[in-house]
Amino acid sequence: MNTLALTAPTRLGAENHLLNDLKPQWQSRMATATRLIRQRFNESIDWHWLAQQCAVSPSHFHYVFKSAFNEGPGQFQRRMRLQYALSQLQLSDKSVTDVALESGFSSSQALAKALRRVLGLSASDVRQLCSQRDAQVWLSLLPKLGQPHPDFPESLDNSLLERIDIRLEQRGERHLYLYEANARSVGQIYCACSKYLPLNCDTVLVYSPWEACSEPAQSSYFWGYEAKPELANHQVPARTYLSATVVIDSEASYLMVWEAIYRRMLEEGLEIDQEAYLCDELAVQQRDDGGMLISIGLPVKPCS
């Protein structure tokens, strides 16, 4: 059963909602701008070149961008870098220097300075907080890195989490062909595995043990696809999941959804089914807006 086809997804990425306030001719131009910045967040971007890609003069480009998103393109890029750095500090066991360089910072000191300025924390502070598995950690950290908006003091991104439809689902038995993944983030796994999928496959399945909730950097991940029983190497029994179907555009958005699901589990007094695996389902076909359609499932014990 393809659960992605059953639920209308919530579109995360606050800038996509702000685009709706622009005139049609500017919507496509600013959508191009944010897409290119996200794709090249860790590179040095020539803003004149970016303005040309959006078919607008450099001076007018900066004016429209700041009017639409309440920040300049350089500030937007710095937020993307910090969001990625935070996700890697939680998801991986990479050194702080490696995280800094992958995020586009010139050094670990430059990353440390940015973290201190925006969050008041060091990289080790972030890792320690995330290791506590406090459902409020990301909901308190990410608003400081979210889309600024005068009507939403805690950032527009945080307000969008309230729109996510999180529901209990009973999923039937499935037969899968799974591979062990070396990567530890959904985006990395998707990029690594997509070329090995069968031609008729429309969904990538990513499974991880429940310990990934608390120790994602030390957990093993598996990716694969549904297969006929005689061709499968793994059988997943019927389970109850607390799940949400969303469109994300960053690892940070992905982690925010997980935190929202985890918080709902605590609010409803549910418990993780430790005999089951966490399950993500990713649509193979890329969206025109650059987002990734994904269904996130946390296995929980059935309500008594």
PDB file of C-alpha atoms in Angstrom:
ATOM      1  CA  MET A   1       0.000   0.000   0.000  1.00  0.00           C
ATOM      2  CA  ASN A   2       1.411   3.378  -0.966  1.00  0.00           C
ATOM      3  CA  THR A   3       0.515   5.609   1.975  1.00  0.00           C
ATOM      4  CA  LEU A   4       1.781   8.662   0.103  1.00  0.00           C
ATOM      5  CA  ALA A   5      -1.244   8.520  -2.161  1.00  0.00           C
ATOM      6  CA  LEU A   6      -3.741   8.515   0.697  1.00  0.00           C
ATOM      7  CA  THR A   7      -3.190  11.856   2.429  1.00  0.00           C
ATOM      8  CA  ALA A   8      -3.018  15.451   1.202  1.00  0.00           C
ATOM      9  CA  PRO A   9       0.403  16.705   2.354  1.00  0.00           C
ATOM     10  CA  THR A  10       1.191  19.855   4.322  1.00  0.00           C
ATOM     11  CA  ARG A  11       3.790  21.979   2.510  1.00  0.00           C
ATOM     12  CA  LEU A  12       6.548  23.069   4.874  1.00  0.00           C
ATOM     13  CA  GLY A  13       9.153  25.692   4.031  1.00  0.00           C
ATOM     14  CA  ALA A  14       7.794  29.044   5.162  1.00  0.00           C
ATOM     15  CA  GLU A  15       9.022  30.989   2.151  1.00  0.00           C
ATOM     16  CA  ASN A  16       6.656  28.990  -0.046  1.00  0.00           C
ATOM     17  CA  HIS A  17       3.717  30.417   1.883  1.00  0.00           C
ATOM     18  CA  LEU A  18       5.071  33.965   1.615  1.00  0.00           C
ATOM     19  CA  LEU A  19       5.271  33.595  -2.158  1.00  0.00           C
ATOM     20  CA  ASN A  20       1.486  33.538  -2.288  1.00  0.00           C
ATOM     21  CA  ASP A  21       1.447  37.216  -1.292  1.00  0.00           C
ATOM     22  CA  LEU A  22       3.419  38.236  -4.375  1.00  0.00           C
ATOM     23  CA  LYS A  23       2.152  39.057  -7.827  1.00  0.00           C
ATOM     24  CA  PRO A  24       2.262  36.034 -10.191  1.00  0.00           C
ATOM     25  CA  GLN A  25       5.268  37.316 -12.169  1.00  0.00           C
ATOM     26  CA  TRP A  26       7.250  37.701  -8.958  1.00  0.00           C
ATOM     27  CA  GLN A  27       6.183  34.378  -7.478  1.00  0.00           C
ATOM     28  CA  SER A  28       8.113  32.379 -10.066  1.00  0.00           C
ATOM     29  CA  ARG A  29      11.154  34.666  -9.850  1.00  0.00           C
ATOM     30  CA  MET A  30      11.420  34.497  -6.067  1.00  0.00           C
ATOM     31  CA  ALA A  31      10.684  30.759  -6.115  1.00  0.00           C
ATOM     32  CA  THR A  32      13.669  30.404  -8.457  1.00  0.00           C
ATOM     33  CA  ALA A  33      15.782  32.478  -6.076  1.00  0.00           C
ATOM     34  CA  THR A  34      14.986  30.435  -2.950  1.00  0.00           C
ATOM     35  CA  ARG A  35      15.388  27.157  -4.852  1.00  0.00           C
ATOM     36  CA  LEU A  36      18.846  28.119  -6.116  1.00  0.00           C
ATOM     37  CA  ILE A  37      19.952  29.381  -2.705  1.00  0.00           C
ATOM     38  CA  ARG A  38      18.838  26.114  -1.096  1.00  0.00           C
ATOM     39  CA  GLN A  39      20.660  24.115  -3.765  1.00  0.00           C
ATOM     40  CA  ARG A  40      23.846  26.174  -3.271  1.00  0.00           C
ATOM     41  CA  PHE A  41      23.500  27.106   0.389  1.00  0.00           C
ATOM     42  CA  ASN A  42      27.071  26.024   1.169  1.00  0.00           C
ATOM     43  CA  GLU A  43      28.623  27.812  -1.821  1.00  0.00           C
ATOM     44  CA  SER A  44      29.668  31.406  -2.377  1.00  0.00           C
ATOM     45  CA  ILE A  45      26.835  32.805  -4.500  1.00  0.00           C
ATOM     46  CA  ASP A  46      27.278  35.695  -6.908  1.00  0.00           C
ATOM     47  CA  TRP A  47      24.139  37.741  -6.203  1.00  0.00           C
ATOM     48  CA  HIS A  48      24.353  39.445  -9.600  1.00  0.00           C
ATOM     49  CA  TRP A  49      24.283  36.008 -11.214  1.00  0.00           C
ATOM     50  CA  LEU A  50      21.299  35.002  -9.073  1.00  0.00           C
ATOM     51  CA  ALA A  51      19.421  38.160 -10.052  1.00  0.00           C
ATOM     52  CA  GLN A  52      20.057  37.312 -13.703  1.00  0.00           C
ATOM     53  CA  GLN A  53      18.631  33.825 -13.189  1.00  0.00           C
ATOM     54  CA  CYS A  54      15.488  35.504 -11.865  1.00  0.00           C
ATOM     55  CA  ALA A  55      15.360  37.960 -14.808  1.00  0.00           C
ATOM     56  CA  VAL A  56      15.577  41.074 -12.639  1.00  0.00           C
ATOM     57  CA  SER A  57      18.165  43.774 -11.944  1.00  0.00           C
ATOM     58  CA  PRO A  58      20.420  43.158  -8.901  1.00  0.00           C
ATOM     59  CA  SER A  59      19.200  46.209  -6.972  1.00  0.00           C
ATOM     60  CA  HIS A  60      15.537  45.442  -7.556  1.00  0.00           C
ATOM     61  CA  PHE A  61      16.160  41.764  -6.793  1.00  0.00           C
ATOM     62  CA  HIS A  62      17.416  42.543  -3.281  1.00  0.00           C
ATOM     63  CA  TYR A  63      14.511  44.930  -2.664  1.00  0.00           C
ATOM     64  CA  VAL A  64      11.826  42.437  -3.721  1.00  0.00           C
ATOM     65  CA  PHE A  65      13.511  39.543  -1.911  1.00  0.00           C
ATOM     66  CA  LYS A  66      13.681  41.439   1.377  1.00  0.00           C
ATOM     67  CA  SER A  67      10.129  42.731   1.002  1.00  0.00           C
ATOM     68  CA  ALA A  68       8.847  39.199   0.382  1.00  0.00           C
ATOM     69  CA  PHE A  69      10.826  37.289   3.005  1.00  0.00           C
ATOM     70  CA  ASN A  70      11.634  39.917   5.661  1.00  0.00           C
ATOM     71  CA  GLU A  71      15.369  39.306   5.146  1.00  0.00           C
ATOM     72  CA  GLY A  72      17.958  39.687   2.421  1.00  0.00           C
ATOM     73  CA  PRO A  73      19.226  36.773   0.310  1.00  0.00           C
ATOM     74  CA  GLY A  74      22.500  36.679   2.272  1.00  0.00           C
ATOM     75  CA  GLN A  75      20.603  36.329   5.563  1.00  0.00           C
ATOM     76  CA  PHE A  76      18.425  33.624   4.019  1.00  0.00           C
ATOM     77  CA  GLN A  77      21.504  31.674   2.958  1.00  0.00           C
ATOM     78  CA  ARG A  78      23.076  31.957   6.432  1.00  0.00           C
ATOM     79  CA  ARG A  79      19.906  30.523   7.979  1.00  0.00           C
ATOM     80  CA  MET A  80      20.042  27.589   5.547  1.00  0.00           C
ATOM     81  CA  ARG A  81      23.664  26.970   6.539  1.00  0.00           C
ATOM     82  CA  LEU A  82      22.858  26.985  10.237  1.00  0.00           C
ATOM     83  CA  GLN A  83      19.816  24.765   9.777  1.00  0.00           C
ATOM     84  CA  TYR A  84      21.932  22.227   7.922  1.00  0.00           C
ATOM     85  CA  ALA A  85      24.686  22.434  10.550  1.00  0.00           C
ATOM     86  CA  LEU A  86      22.188  21.770  13.329  1.00  0.00           C
ATOM     87  CA  SER A  87      20.719  18.790  11.509  1.00  0.00           C
ATOM     88  CA  GLN A  88      24.183  17.298  10.997  1.00  0.00           C
ATOM     89  CA  LEU A  89      25.148  17.869  14.623  1.00  0.00           C
ATOM     90  CA  GLN A  90      22.115  15.774  15.584  1.00  0.00           C
ATOM     91  CA  LEU A  91      22.039  13.196  12.782  1.00  0.00           C
ATOM     92  CA  SER A  92      25.735  12.456  12.358  1.00  0.00           C
ATOM     93  CA  ASP A  93      28.883  11.842  14.346  1.00  0.00           C
ATOM     94  CA  LYS A  94      30.965  14.024  12.022  1.00  0.00           C
ATOM     95  CA  SER A  95      33.515  16.335  13.571  1.00  0.00           C
ATOM     96  CA  VAL A  96      32.471  19.944  14.125  1.00  0.00           C
ATOM     97  CA  THR A  97      35.061  21.004  11.546  1.00  0.00           C
ATOM     98  CA  ASP A  98      33.561  18.697   8.910  1.00  0.00           C
ATOM     99  CA  VAL A  99      30.052  19.923   9.723  1.00  0.00           C
ATOM    100  CA  ALA A 100      31.218  23.527   9.456  1.00  0.00           C
ATOM    101  CA  LEU A 101      32.873  23.046   6.067  1.00  0.00           C
ATOM    102  CA  GLU A 102      29.966  21.032   4.644  1.00  0.00           C
ATOM    103  CA  SER A 103      27.601  23.775   5.793  1.00  0.00           C
ATOM    104  CA  GLY A 104      29.540  26.493   3.985  1.00  0.00           C
ATOM    105  CA  PHE A 105      31.402  28.008   6.929  1.00  0.00           C
ATOM    106  CA  SER A 106      35.104  28.716   6.509  1.00  0.00           C
ATOM    107  CA  SER A 107      36.050  26.950   9.749  1.00  0.00           C
ATOM    108  CA  SER A 108      34.733  25.429  12.952  1.00  0.00           C
ATOM    109  CA  GLN A 109      35.401  28.788  14.615  1.00  0.00           C
ATOM    110  CA  ALA A 110      33.150  30.531  12.097  1.00  0.00           C
ATOM    111  CA  LEU A 111      30.370  28.028  12.805  1.00  0.00           C
ATOM    112  CA  ALA A 112      30.894  28.418  16.546  1.00  0.00           C
ATOM    113  CA  LYS A 113      30.595  32.190  16.246  1.00  0.00           C
ATOM    114  CA  ALA A 114      27.366  31.897  14.247  1.00  0.00           C
ATOM    115  CA  LEU A 115      25.849  29.404  16.714  1.00  0.00           C
ATOM    116  CA  ARG A 116      26.740  31.634  19.650  1.00  0.00           C
ATOM    117  CA  ARG A 117      25.315  34.712  17.968  1.00  0.00           C
ATOM    118  CA  VAL A 118      21.988  33.153  16.966  1.00  0.00           C
ATOM    119  CA  LEU A 119      21.403  30.405  19.541  1.00  0.00           C
ATOM    120  CA  GLY A 120      23.735  31.266  22.385  1.00  0.00           C
ATOM    121  CA  LEU A 121      25.068  27.687  22.221  1.00  0.00           C
ATOM    122  CA  SER A 122      28.205  25.858  21.159  1.00  0.00           C
ATOM    123  CA  ALA A 123      28.232  22.835  18.847  1.00  0.00           C
ATOM    124  CA  SER A 124      28.793  20.548  21.851  1.00  0.00           C
ATOM    125  CA  ASP A 125      25.851  22.223  23.634  1.00  0.00           C
ATOM    126  CA  VAL A 126      23.627  21.401  20.633  1.00  0.00           C
ATOM    127  CA  ARG A 127      24.723  17.768  20.596  1.00  0.00           C
ATOM    128  CA  GLN A 128      24.181  17.422  24.328  1.00  0.00           C
ATOM    129  CA  LEU A 129      20.681  18.889  24.116  1.00  0.00           C
ATOM    130  CA  CYS A 130      19.734  16.618  21.221  1.00  0.00           C
ATOM    131  CA  SER A 131      21.069  13.553  23.041  1.00  0.00           C
ATOM    132  CA  GLN A 132      18.591  14.197  25.872  1.00  0.00           C
ATOM    133  CA  ARG A 133      15.755  13.404  23.460  1.00  0.00           C
ATOM    134  CA  ASP A 134      13.660  16.276  24.774  1.00  0.00           C
ATOM    135  CA  ALA A 135      10.687  16.789  22.476  1.00  0.00           C
ATOM    136  CA  GLN A 136      11.014  20.539  22.972  1.00  0.00           C
ATOM    137  CA  VAL A 137      14.652  20.810  21.855  1.00  0.00           C
ATOM    138  CA  TRP A 138      14.104  21.326  18.147  1.00  0.00           C
ATOM    139  CA  LEU A 139      10.876  23.206  18.721  1.00  0.00           C
ATOM    140  CA  SER A 140      12.884  25.686  20.801  1.00  0.00           C
ATOM    141  CA  LEU A 141      16.022  25.833  18.640  1.00  0.00           C
ATOM    142  CA  LEU A 142      14.627  25.930  15.119  1.00  0.00           C
ATOM    143  CA  PRO A 143      12.289  28.921  15.597  1.00  0.00           C
ATOM    144  CA  LYS A 144      15.440  30.977  16.103  1.00  0.00           C
ATOM    145  CA  LEU A 145      16.552  29.814  12.654  1.00  0.00           C
ATOM    146  CA  GLY A 146      13.111  29.994  11.079  1.00  0.00           C
ATOM    147  CA  GLN A 147      11.583  32.394   8.588  1.00  0.00           C
ATOM    148  CA  PRO A 148      11.196  35.807  10.242  1.00  0.00           C
ATOM    149  CA  HIS A 149       7.718  37.282  10.087  1.00  0.00           C
ATOM    150  CA  PRO A 150       6.214  40.254  11.977  1.00  0.00           C
ATOM    151  CA  ASP A 151       3.025  38.316  12.771  1.00  0.00           C
ATOM    152  CA  PHE A 152       4.830  35.225  14.104  1.00  0.00           C
ATOM    153  CA  PRO A 153       7.406  36.080  16.810  1.00  0.00           C
ATOM    154  CA  GLU A 154       8.543  32.441  16.999  1.00  0.00           C
ATOM    155  CA  SER A 155       9.014  32.280  13.201  1.00  0.00           C
ATOM    156  CA  LEU A 156       6.568  31.310  10.497  1.00  0.00           C
ATOM    157  CA  ASP A 157       8.117  27.824  10.282  1.00  0.00           C
ATOM    158  CA  ASN A 158       7.008  26.951  13.796  1.00  0.00           C
ATOM    159  CA  SER A 159       3.426  28.020  13.127  1.00  0.00           C
ATOM    160  CA  LEU A 160       3.255  25.675  10.125  1.00  0.00           C
ATOM    161  CA  LEU A 161       3.866  22.669  12.379  1.00  0.00           C
ATOM    162  CA  GLU A 162       0.406  23.207  13.853  1.00  0.00           C
ATOM    163  CA  ARG A 163      -1.080  22.538  10.397  1.00  0.00           C
ATOM    164  CA  ILE A 164       0.434  19.073  10.046  1.00  0.00           C
ATOM    165  CA  ASP A 165      -2.143  16.307  10.059  1.00  0.00           C
ATOM    166  CA  ILE A 166      -0.724  13.700  12.458  1.00  0.00           C
ATOM    167  CA  ARG A 167      -2.834  10.561  12.731  1.00  0.00           C
ATOM    168  CA  LEU A 168      -2.828   6.997  13.966  1.00  0.00           C
ATOM    169  CA  GLU A 169      -2.636   4.520  11.085  1.00  0.00           C
ATOM    170  CA  GLN A 170      -2.847   0.759  10.933  1.00  0.00           C
ATOM    171  CA  ARG A 171      -0.523  -0.422   8.155  1.00  0.00           C
ATOM    172  CA  GLY A 172      -0.778  -3.921   6.824  1.00  0.00           C
ATOM    173  CA  GLU A 173       1.934  -6.519   6.333  1.00  0.00           C
ATOM    174  CA  ARG A 174       4.551  -5.618   3.744  1.00  0.00           C
ATOM    175  CA  HIS A 175       7.216  -7.521   1.819  1.00  0.00           C
ATOM    176  CA  LEU A 176      10.343  -5.497   1.122  1.00  0.00           C
ATOM    177  CA  TYR A 177      13.748  -5.723  -0.463  1.00  0.00           C
ATOM    178  CA  LEU A 178      16.064  -3.762   1.842  1.00  0.00           C
ATOM    179  CA  TYR A 179      19.703  -2.686   1.692  1.00  0.00           C
ATOM    180  CA  GLU A 180      21.784  -1.367   4.564  1.00  0.00           C
ATOM    181  CA  ALA A 181      22.529   2.322   4.069  1.00  0.00           C
ATOM    182  CA  ASN A 182      25.818   3.975   4.906  1.00  0.00           C
ATOM    183  CA  ALA A 183      24.200   7.419   4.964  1.00  0.00           C
ATOM    184  CA  ARG A 184      22.247   8.588   7.998  1.00  0.00           C
ATOM    185  CA  SER A 185      19.960  11.274   6.635  1.00  0.00           C
ATOM    186  CA  VAL A 186      16.911  10.756   4.460  1.00  0.00           C
ATOM    187  CA  GLY A 187      18.180  13.138   1.794  1.00  0.00           C
ATOM    188  CA  GLN A 188      21.540  11.398   1.553  1.00  0.00           C
ATOM    189  CA  ILE A 189      19.907   7.967   1.447  1.00  0.00           C
ATOM    190  CA  TYR A 190      17.531   9.075  -1.304  1.00  0.00           C
ATOM    191  CA  CYS A 191      20.359  10.445  -3.455  1.00  0.00           C
ATOM    192  CA  ALA A 192      22.440   7.315  -2.920  1.00  0.00           C
ATOM    193  CA  CYS A 193      19.741   4.762  -3.645  1.00  0.00           C
ATOM    194  CA  SER A 194      17.531   6.293  -6.327  1.00  0.00           C
ATOM    195  CA  LYS A 195      19.640   4.964  -9.212  1.00  0.00           C
ATOM    196  CA  TYR A 196      19.274   1.385  -7.941  1.00  0.00           C
ATOM    197  CA  LEU A 197      15.479   1.343  -7.746  1.00  0.00           C
ATOM    198  CA  PRO A 198      13.364  -0.774 -10.120  1.00  0.00           C
ATOM    199  CA  LEU A 199      11.952   1.167 -13.057  1.00  0.00           C
ATOM    200  CA  ASN A 200       8.355   0.826 -11.847  1.00  0.00           C
ATOM    201  CA  CYS A 201       9.134   1.875  -8.258  1.00  0.00           C
ATOM    202  CA  ASP A 202       7.432   5.079  -7.122  1.00  0.00           C
ATOM    203  CA  THR A 203       8.382   5.024  -3.428  1.00  0.00           C
ATOM    204  CA  VAL A 204      11.630   4.650  -1.487  1.00  0.00           C
ATOM    205  CA  LEU A 205      11.229   3.098   1.975  1.00  0.00           C
ATOM    206  CA  VAL A 206      13.691   3.990   4.730  1.00  0.00           C
ATOM    207  CA  TYR A 207      13.681   1.944   7.949  1.00  0.00           C
ATOM    208  CA  SER A 208      15.604   2.583  11.145  1.00  0.00           C
ATOM    209  CA  PRO A 209      15.461   1.109  14.674  1.00  0.00           C
ATOM    210  CA  TRP A 210      13.581   3.014  17.343  1.00  0.00           C
ATOM    211  CA  GLU A 211      16.918   3.878  18.978  1.00  0.00           C
ATOM    212  CA  ALA A 212      17.407   6.324  16.110  1.00  0.00           C
ATOM    213  CA  CYS A 213      15.071   8.637  18.034  1.00  0.00           C
ATOM    214  CA  SER A 214      17.762   9.142  20.673  1.00  0.00           C
ATOM    215  CA  GLU A 215      20.997   8.178  18.903  1.00  0.00           C
ATOM    216  CA  PRO A 216      20.594   8.844  15.168  1.00  0.00           C
ATOM    217  CA  ALA A 217      24.346   9.041  14.555  1.00  0.00           C
ATOM    218  CA  GLN A 218      24.944   5.547  15.954  1.00  0.00           C
ATOM    219  CA  SER A 219      21.963   3.793  14.367  1.00  0.00           C
ATOM    220  CA  SER A 220      21.827   1.569  11.291  1.00  0.00           C
ATOM    221  CA  TYR A 221      19.515   2.588   8.464  1.00  0.00           C
ATOM    222  CA  PHE A 222      17.987   0.510   5.681  1.00  0.00           C
ATOM    223  CA  TRP A 223      16.446   1.566   2.400  1.00  0.00           C
ATOM    224  CA  GLY A 224      14.498  -0.389  -0.155  1.00  0.00           C
ATOM    225  CA  TYR A 225      11.209  -0.931  -1.910  1.00  0.00           C
ATOM    226  CA  GLU A 226       8.154  -3.158  -1.860  1.00  0.00           C
ATOM    227  CA  ALA A 227       8.661  -6.481  -3.625  1.00  0.00           C
ATOM    228  CA  LYS A 228       6.759  -9.644  -4.365  1.00  0.00           C
ATOM    229  CA  PRO A 229       6.963 -12.096  -1.434  1.00  0.00           C
ATOM    230  CA  GLU A 230       9.220 -14.480  -3.359  1.00  0.00           C
ATOM    231  CA  LEU A 231      11.652 -11.644  -4.178  1.00  0.00           C
ATOM    232  CA  ALA A 232      11.642  -9.914  -0.786  1.00  0.00           C
ATOM    233  CA  ASN A 233      14.334 -10.290   1.868  1.00  0.00           C
ATOM    234  CA  HIS A 234      12.387  -8.668   4.683  1.00  0.00           C
ATOM    235  CA  GLN A 235       8.851  -8.936   5.977  1.00  0.00           C
ATOM    236  CA  VAL A 236       7.276  -6.140   8.016  1.00  0.00           C
ATOM    237  CA  PRO A 237       4.259  -7.263  10.050  1.00  0.00           C
ATOM    238  CA  ALA A 238       1.159  -5.136  10.423  1.00  0.00           C
ATOM    239  CA  ARG A 239       1.827  -2.243  12.788  1.00  0.00           C
ATOM    240  CA  THR A 240       0.233   0.872  14.229  1.00  0.00           C
ATOM    241  CA  TYR A 241       1.995   4.119  13.336  1.00  0.00           C
ATOM    242  CA  LEU A 242       1.646   7.718  14.376  1.00  0.00           C
ATOM    243  CA  SER A 243       2.324   9.348  11.018  1.00  0.00           C
ATOM    244  CA  ALA A 244       2.276  12.509   8.946  1.00  0.00           C
ATOM    245  CA  THR A 245       2.552  13.130   5.209  1.00  0.00           C
ATOM    246  CA  VAL A 246       4.340  16.359   4.333  1.00  0.00           C
ATOM    247  CA  VAL A 247       6.435  18.096   1.703  1.00  0.00           C
ATOM    248  CA  ILE A 248       9.829  19.085   3.087  1.00  0.00           C
ATOM    249  CA  ASP A 249      12.710  21.008   1.569  1.00  0.00           C
ATOM    250  CA  SER A 250      15.490  20.501   4.126  1.00  0.00           C
ATOM    251  CA  GLU A 251      16.819  18.168   6.790  1.00  0.00           C
ATOM    252  CA  ALA A 252      15.739  20.761   9.336  1.00  0.00           C
ATOM    253  CA  SER A 253      12.124  20.520   8.152  1.00  0.00           C
ATOM    254  CA  TYR A 254      12.384  16.739   8.398  1.00  0.00           C
ATOM    255  CA  LEU A 255      13.566  16.917  12.011  1.00  0.00           C
ATOM    256  CA  MET A 256      10.846  19.404  12.886  1.00  0.00           C
ATOM    257  CA  VAL A 257       8.197  16.962  11.669  1.00  0.00           C
ATOM    258  CA  TRP A 258       9.721  14.164  13.745  1.00  0.00           C
ATOM    259  CA  GLU A 259       9.659  16.382  16.820  1.00  0.00           C
ATOM    260  CA  ALA A 260       6.014  17.284  16.163  1.00  0.00           C
ATOM    261  CA  ILE A 261       5.112  13.575  15.905  1.00  0.00           C
ATOM    262  CA  TYR A 262       7.103  12.733  19.026  1.00  0.00           C
ATOM    263  CA  ARG A 263       5.393  15.536  20.934  1.00  0.00           C
ATOM    264  CA  ARG A 264       1.967  14.249  19.830  1.00  0.00           C
ATOM    265  CA  MET A 265       2.906  10.790  21.073  1.00  0.00           C
ATOM    266  CA  LEU A 266       3.677  12.203  24.521  1.00  0.00           C
ATOM    267  CA  GLU A 267       0.510  14.313  24.567  1.00  0.00           C
ATOM    268  CA  GLU A 268      -1.657  11.282  23.789  1.00  0.00           C
ATOM    269  CA  GLY A 269       0.114   9.019  26.264  1.00  0.00           C
ATOM    270  CA  LEU A 270       1.313   6.585  23.595  1.00  0.00           C
ATOM    271  CA  GLU A 271       4.468   4.469  23.751  1.00  0.00           C
ATOM    272  CA  ILE A 272       6.986   3.611  21.043  1.00  0.00           C
ATOM    273  CA  ASP A 273       6.676   0.039  19.797  1.00  0.00           C
ATOM    274  CA  GLN A 274      10.284  -0.971  20.372  1.00  0.00           C
ATOM    275  CA  GLU A 275       9.878  -4.185  18.385  1.00  0.00           C
ATOM    276  CA  ALA A 276       9.187  -2.209  15.215  1.00  0.00           C
ATOM    277  CA  TYR A 277      11.194   0.084  12.968  1.00  0.00           C
ATOM    278  CA  LEU A 278      10.684   3.770  12.257  1.00  0.00           C
ATOM    279  CA  CYS A 279       9.480   4.145   8.684  1.00  0.00           C
ATOM    280  CA  ASP A 280       9.866   6.911   6.101  1.00  0.00           C
ATOM    281  CA  GLU A 281       8.347   6.712   2.629  1.00  0.00           C
ATOM    282  CA  LEU A 282       9.717   9.063  -0.010  1.00  0.00           C
ATOM    283  CA  ALA A 283       8.194   9.740  -3.407  1.00  0.00           C
ATOM    284  CA  VAL A 284      10.659   8.933  -6.177  1.00  0.00           C
ATOM    285  CA  GLN A 285       9.467  11.594  -8.583  1.00  0.00           C
ATOM    286  CA  GLN A 286      10.963  15.002  -7.880  1.00  0.00           C
ATOM    287  CA  ARG A 287       8.511  17.872  -7.405  1.00  0.00           C
ATOM    288  CA  ASP A 288       8.679  20.986  -9.563  1.00  0.00           C
ATOM    289  CA  ASP A 289       8.967  23.159  -6.436  1.00  0.00           C
ATOM    290  CA  GLY A 290      12.067  21.298  -5.263  1.00  0.00           C
ATOM    291  CA  GLY A 291      10.355  19.767  -2.241  1.00  0.00           C
ATOM    292  CA  MET A 292      10.340  16.113  -1.224  1.00  0.00           C
ATOM    293  CA  LEU A 293       7.054  14.305  -0.564  1.00  0.00           C
ATOM    294  CA  ILE A 294       7.487  12.071   2.459  1.00  0.00           C
ATOM    295  CA  SER A 295       5.373  10.070   4.892  1.00  0.00           C
ATOM    296  CA  ILE A 296       6.967   9.732   8.339  1.00  0.00           C
ATOM    297  CA  GLY A 297       5.819   6.910  10.608  1.00  0.00           C
ATOM    298  CA  LEU A 298       6.600   6.354  14.285  1.00  0.00           C
ATOM    299  CA  PRO A 299       5.541   2.852  15.397  1.00  0.00           C
ATOM    300  CA  VAL A 300       3.491   2.944  18.586  1.00  0.00           C
ATOM    301  CA  LYS A 301       1.797   0.377  20.737  1.00  0.00           C
ATOM    302  CA  PRO A 302      -1.925   0.024  19.966  1.00  0.00           C
ATOM    303  CA  CYS A 303      -4.223   1.830  22.361  1.00  0.00           C
ATOM    304  CA  SER A 304      -5.712  -0.557  24.889  1.00  0.00           C
TER     305      SER A 304
END
